[in-house]
PDB file of C-alpha atoms in Angstrom:
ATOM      1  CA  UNK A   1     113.365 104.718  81.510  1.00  0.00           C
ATOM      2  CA  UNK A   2     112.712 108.612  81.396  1.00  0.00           C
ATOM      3  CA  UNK A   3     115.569 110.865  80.452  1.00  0.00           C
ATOM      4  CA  UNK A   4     115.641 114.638  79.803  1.00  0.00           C
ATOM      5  CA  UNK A   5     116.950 117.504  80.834  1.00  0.00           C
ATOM      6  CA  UNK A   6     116.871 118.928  84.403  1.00  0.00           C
ATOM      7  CA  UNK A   7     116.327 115.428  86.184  1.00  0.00           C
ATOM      8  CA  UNK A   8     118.537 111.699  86.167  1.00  0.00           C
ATOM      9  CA  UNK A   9     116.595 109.095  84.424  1.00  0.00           C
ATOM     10  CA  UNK A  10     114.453 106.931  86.121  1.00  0.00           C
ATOM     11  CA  UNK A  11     116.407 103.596  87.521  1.00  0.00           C
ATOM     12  CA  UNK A  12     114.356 100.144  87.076  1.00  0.00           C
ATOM     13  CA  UNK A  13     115.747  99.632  90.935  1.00  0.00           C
ATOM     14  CA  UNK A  14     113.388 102.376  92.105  1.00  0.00           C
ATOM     15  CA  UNK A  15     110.167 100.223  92.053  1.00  0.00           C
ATOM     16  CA  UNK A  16     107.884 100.080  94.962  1.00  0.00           C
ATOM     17  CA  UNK A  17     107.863  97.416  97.646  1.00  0.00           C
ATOM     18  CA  UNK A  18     104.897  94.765  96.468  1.00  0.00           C
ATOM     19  CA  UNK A  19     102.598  93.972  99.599  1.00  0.00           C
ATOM     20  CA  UNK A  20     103.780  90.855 100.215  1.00  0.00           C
ATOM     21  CA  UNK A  21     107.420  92.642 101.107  1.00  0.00           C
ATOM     22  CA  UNK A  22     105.460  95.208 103.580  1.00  0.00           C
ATOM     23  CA  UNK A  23     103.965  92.197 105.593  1.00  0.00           C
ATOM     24  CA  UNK A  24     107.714  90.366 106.082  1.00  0.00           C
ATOM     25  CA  UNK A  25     108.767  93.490 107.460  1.00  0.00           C
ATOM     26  CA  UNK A  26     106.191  94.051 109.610  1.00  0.00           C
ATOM     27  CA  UNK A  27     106.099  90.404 110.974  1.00  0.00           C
ATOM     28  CA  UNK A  28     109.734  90.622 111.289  1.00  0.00           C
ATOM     29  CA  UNK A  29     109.148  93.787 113.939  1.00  0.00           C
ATOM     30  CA  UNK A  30     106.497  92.088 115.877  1.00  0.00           C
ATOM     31  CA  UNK A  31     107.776  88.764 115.904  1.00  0.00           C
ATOM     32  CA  UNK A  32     111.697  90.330 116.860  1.00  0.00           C
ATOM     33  CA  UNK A  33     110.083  92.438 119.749  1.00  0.00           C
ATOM     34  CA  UNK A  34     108.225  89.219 121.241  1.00  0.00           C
ATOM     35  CA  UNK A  35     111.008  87.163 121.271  1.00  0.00           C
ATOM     36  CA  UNK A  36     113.243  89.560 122.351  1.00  0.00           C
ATOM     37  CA  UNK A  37     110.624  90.532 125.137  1.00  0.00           C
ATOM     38  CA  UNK A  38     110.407  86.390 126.003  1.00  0.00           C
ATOM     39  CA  UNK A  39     114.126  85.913 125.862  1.00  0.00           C
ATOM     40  CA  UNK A  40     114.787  89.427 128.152  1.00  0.00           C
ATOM     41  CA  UNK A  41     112.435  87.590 130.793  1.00  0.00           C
ATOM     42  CA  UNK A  42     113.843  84.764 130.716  1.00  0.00           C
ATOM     43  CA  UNK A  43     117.803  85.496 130.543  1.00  0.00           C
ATOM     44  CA  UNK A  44     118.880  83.457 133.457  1.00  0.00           C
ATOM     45  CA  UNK A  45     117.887  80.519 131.989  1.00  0.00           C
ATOM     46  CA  UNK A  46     120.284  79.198 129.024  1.00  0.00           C
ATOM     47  CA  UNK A  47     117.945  79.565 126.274  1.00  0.00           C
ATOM     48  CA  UNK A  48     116.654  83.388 127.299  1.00  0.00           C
ATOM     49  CA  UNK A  49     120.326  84.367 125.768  1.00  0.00           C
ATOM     50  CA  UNK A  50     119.254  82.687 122.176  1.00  0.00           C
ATOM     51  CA  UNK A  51     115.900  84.189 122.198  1.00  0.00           C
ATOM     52  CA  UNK A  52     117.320  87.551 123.402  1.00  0.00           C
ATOM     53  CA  UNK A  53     120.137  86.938 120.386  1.00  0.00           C
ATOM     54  CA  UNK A  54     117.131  85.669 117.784  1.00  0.00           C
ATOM     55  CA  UNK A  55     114.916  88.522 118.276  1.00  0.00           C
ATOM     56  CA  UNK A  56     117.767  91.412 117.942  1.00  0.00           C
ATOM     57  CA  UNK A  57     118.538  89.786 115.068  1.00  0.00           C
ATOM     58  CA  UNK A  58     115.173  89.721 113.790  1.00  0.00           C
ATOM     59  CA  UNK A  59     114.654  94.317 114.783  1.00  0.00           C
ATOM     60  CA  UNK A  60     118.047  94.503 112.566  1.00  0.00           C
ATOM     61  CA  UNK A  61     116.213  93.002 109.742  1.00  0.00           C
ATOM     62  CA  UNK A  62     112.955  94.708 110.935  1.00  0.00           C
ATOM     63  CA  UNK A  63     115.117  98.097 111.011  1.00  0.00           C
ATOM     64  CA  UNK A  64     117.389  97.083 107.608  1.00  0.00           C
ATOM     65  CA  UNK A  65     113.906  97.032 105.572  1.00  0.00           C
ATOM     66  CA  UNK A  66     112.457 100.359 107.084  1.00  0.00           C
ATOM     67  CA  UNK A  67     116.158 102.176 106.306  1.00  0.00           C
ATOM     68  CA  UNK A  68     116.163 100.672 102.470  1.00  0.00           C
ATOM     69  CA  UNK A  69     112.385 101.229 101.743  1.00  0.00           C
ATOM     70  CA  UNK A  70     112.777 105.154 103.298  1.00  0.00           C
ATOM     71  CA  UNK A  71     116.254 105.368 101.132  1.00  0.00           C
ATOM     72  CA  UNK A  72     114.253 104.464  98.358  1.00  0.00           C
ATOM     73  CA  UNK A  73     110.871 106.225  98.756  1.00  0.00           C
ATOM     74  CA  UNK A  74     113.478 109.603  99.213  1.00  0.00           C
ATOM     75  CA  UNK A  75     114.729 108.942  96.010  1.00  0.00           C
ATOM     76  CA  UNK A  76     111.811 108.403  94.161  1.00  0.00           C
ATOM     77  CA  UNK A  77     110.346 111.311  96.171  1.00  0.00           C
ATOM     78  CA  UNK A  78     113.449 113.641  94.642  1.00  0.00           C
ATOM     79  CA  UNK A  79     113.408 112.113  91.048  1.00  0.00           C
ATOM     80  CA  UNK A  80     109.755 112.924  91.159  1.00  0.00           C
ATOM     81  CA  UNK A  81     110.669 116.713  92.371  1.00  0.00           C
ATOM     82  CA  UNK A  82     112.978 116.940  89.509  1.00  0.00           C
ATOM     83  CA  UNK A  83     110.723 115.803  86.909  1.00  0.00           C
ATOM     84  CA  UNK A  84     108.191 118.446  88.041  1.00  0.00           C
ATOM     85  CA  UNK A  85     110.309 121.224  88.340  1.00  0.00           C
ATOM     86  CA  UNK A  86     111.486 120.321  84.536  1.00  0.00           C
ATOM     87  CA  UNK A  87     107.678 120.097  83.674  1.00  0.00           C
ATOM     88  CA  UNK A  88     106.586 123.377  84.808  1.00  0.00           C
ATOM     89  CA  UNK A  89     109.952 124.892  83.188  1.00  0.00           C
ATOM     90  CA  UNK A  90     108.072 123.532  79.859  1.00  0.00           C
ATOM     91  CA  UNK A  91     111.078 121.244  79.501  1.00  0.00           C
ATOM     92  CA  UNK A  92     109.752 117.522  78.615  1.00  0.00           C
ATOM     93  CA  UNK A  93     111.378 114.794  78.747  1.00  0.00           C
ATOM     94  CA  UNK A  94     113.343 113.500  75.626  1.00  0.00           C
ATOM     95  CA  UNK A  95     111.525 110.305  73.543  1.00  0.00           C
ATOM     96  CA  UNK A  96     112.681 106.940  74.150  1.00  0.00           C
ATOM     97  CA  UNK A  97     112.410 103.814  71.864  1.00  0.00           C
ATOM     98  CA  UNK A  98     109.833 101.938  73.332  1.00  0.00           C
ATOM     99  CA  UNK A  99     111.634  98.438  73.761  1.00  0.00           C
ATOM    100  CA  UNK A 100     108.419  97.266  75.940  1.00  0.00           C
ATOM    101  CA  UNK A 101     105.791  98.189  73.396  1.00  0.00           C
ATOM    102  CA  UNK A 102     107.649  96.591  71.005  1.00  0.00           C
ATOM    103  CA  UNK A 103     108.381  93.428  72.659  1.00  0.00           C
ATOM    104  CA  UNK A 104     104.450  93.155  73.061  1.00  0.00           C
ATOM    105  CA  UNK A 105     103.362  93.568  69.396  1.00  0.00           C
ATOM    106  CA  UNK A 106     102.236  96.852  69.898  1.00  0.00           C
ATOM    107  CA  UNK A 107     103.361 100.389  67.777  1.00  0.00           C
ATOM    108  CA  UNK A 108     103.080 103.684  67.923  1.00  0.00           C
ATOM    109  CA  UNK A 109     100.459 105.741  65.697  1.00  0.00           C
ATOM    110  CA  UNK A 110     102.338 108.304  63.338  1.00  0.00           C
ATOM    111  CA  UNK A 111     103.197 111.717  65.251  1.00  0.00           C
ATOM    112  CA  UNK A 112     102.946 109.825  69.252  1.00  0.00           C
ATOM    113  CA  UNK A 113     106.294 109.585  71.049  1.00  0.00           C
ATOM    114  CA  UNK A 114     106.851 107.283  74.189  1.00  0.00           C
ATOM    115  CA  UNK A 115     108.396 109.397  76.893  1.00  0.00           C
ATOM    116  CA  UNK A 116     108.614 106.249  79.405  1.00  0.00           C
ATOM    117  CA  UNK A 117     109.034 102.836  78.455  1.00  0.00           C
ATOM    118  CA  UNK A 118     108.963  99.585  80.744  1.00  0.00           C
ATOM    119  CA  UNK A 119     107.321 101.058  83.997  1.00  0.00           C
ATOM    120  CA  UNK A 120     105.873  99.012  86.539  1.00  0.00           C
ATOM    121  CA  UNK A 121     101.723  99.851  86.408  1.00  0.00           C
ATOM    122  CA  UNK A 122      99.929  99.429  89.924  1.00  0.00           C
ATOM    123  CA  UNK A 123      96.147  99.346  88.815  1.00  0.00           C
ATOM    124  CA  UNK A 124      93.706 100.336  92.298  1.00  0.00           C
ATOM    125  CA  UNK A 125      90.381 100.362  91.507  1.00  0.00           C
ATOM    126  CA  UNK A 126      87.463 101.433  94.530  1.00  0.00           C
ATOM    127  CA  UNK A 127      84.510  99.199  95.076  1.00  0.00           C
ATOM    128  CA  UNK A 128      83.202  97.196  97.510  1.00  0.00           C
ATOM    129  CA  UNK A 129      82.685  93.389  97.413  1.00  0.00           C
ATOM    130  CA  UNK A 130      78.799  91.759  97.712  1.00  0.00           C
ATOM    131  CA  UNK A 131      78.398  90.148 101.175  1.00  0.00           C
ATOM    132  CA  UNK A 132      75.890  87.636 101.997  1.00  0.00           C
ATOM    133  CA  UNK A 133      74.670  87.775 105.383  1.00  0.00           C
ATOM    134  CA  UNK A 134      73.749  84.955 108.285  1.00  0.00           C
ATOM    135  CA  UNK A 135      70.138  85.895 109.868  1.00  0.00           C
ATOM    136  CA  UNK A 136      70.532  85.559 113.720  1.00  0.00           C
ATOM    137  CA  UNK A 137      67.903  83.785 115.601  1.00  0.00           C
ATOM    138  CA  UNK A 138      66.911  83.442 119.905  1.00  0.00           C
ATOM    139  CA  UNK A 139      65.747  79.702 121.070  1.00  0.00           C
ATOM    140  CA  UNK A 140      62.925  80.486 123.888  1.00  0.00           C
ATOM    141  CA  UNK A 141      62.094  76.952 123.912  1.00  0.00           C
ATOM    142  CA  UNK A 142      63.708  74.551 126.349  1.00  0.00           C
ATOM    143  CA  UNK A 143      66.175  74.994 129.151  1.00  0.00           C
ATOM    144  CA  UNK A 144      68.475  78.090 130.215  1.00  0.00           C
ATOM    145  CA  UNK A 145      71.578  75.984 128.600  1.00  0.00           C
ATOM    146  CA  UNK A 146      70.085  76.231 125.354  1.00  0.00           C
ATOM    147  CA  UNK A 147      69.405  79.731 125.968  1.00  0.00           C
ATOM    148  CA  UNK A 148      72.804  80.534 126.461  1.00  0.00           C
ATOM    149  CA  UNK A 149      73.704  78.374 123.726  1.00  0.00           C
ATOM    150  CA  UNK A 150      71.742  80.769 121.380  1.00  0.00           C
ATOM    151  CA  UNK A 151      72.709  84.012 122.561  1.00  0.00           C
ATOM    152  CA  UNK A 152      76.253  82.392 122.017  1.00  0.00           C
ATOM    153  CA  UNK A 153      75.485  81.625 118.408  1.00  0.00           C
ATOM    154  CA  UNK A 154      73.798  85.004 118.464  1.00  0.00           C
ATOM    155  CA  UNK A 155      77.226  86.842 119.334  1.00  0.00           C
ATOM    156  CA  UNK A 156      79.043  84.342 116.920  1.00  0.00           C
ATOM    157  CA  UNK A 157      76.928  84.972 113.832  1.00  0.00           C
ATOM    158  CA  UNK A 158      77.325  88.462 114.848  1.00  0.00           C
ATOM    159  CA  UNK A 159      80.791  88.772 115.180  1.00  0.00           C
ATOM    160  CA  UNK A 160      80.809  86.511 111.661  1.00  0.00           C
ATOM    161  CA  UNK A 161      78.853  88.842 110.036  1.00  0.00           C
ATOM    162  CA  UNK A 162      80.807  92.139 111.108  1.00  0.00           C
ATOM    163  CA  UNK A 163      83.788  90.616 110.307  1.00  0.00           C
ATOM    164  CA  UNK A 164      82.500  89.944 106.285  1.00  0.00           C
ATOM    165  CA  UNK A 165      81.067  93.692 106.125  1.00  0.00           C
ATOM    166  CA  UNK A 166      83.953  95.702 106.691  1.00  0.00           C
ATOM    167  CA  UNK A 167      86.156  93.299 104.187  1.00  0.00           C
ATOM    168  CA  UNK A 168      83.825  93.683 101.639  1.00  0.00           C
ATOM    169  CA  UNK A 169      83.635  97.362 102.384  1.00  0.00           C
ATOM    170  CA  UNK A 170      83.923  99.580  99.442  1.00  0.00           C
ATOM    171  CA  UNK A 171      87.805 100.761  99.135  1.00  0.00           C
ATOM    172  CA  UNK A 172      90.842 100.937  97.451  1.00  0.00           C
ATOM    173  CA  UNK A 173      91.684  97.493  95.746  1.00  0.00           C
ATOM    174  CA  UNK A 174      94.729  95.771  94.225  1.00  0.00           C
TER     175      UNK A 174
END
């Protein structure tokens, strides 16, 4: 929690959506606008109602996420302003006992003061994975099928091997 003046303190409810919560919501959308799509086609028959009912229901989720996670990110966004303005007014925030540290053994060396304590840390680090890489080769020998059988396996190791290059690209990592 960070407290001081100028600024509110920092609420444990203000922590980032993980991943995982990012790809429900986006799923949701999709998955609501399909069905909804399906079940708009289809509304003369009796189950084009359900999916029309289903997939609304699934865009108010879909929409309910994208209003809480922009309510939030807001927030954060004017906590953040707050504790900069405060900052640059050469007003820091006031020491806290740090019940974390504690809890994990750990103390502070004489004269150091914990301004936050018990703050979710996101570590991103940038590097790229090592890819191994399938060598193509082109069958001359024998009859046209097995030509275009190996210029088939040609486009497949191809597409194979694209595919494991740009997710082993170097970027920003969990």
């Amino acid at each position: 929690m960070v407290a001081g003046p100028g600024f509110d303190a920092v609420r444990p409810e203000m922590k980032p959506q993980p991943f995982a919560l990012l790809r429900v919501r986006r799923i949701c959308g999709w998955v609501g606008v399909v069905v909804a799509v399906v079940g708009a086609a289809s509304v003369a028959k009796p189950d084009g109602v359900l999916f029309v009912v289903i997939g609304v229901g699934l865009l108010a989720v879909y929409a309910w996420m994208r209003v809480t996670a922009s309510q939030a990110r807001l927030r954060d966004l004017a906590v953040g302003r707050r504790l900069a303005e405060s900052l640059q007014a050469q007003q820091w925030p006031a020491p806290v006992q740090p019940e974390a540290l504690n809890a994990a053994g750990m103390r502070l060396e004489p004269g150091e003061v914990c301004l936050v304590d018990g703050a979710d840390v996101e570590l991103m680090q940038w590097y790229g994975d090592p890819v191994v890489l399938t060598r193509r080769f082109f069958l001359l020998w024998g009859s046209p099928l097995a030509w275009m059988v190996s210029i088939l396996g040609m486009f497949g190791s191809w597409q194979h091997n694209r595919k494991k290059s740009k997710k082993a690209a170097p970027r920003w990592r969990d």
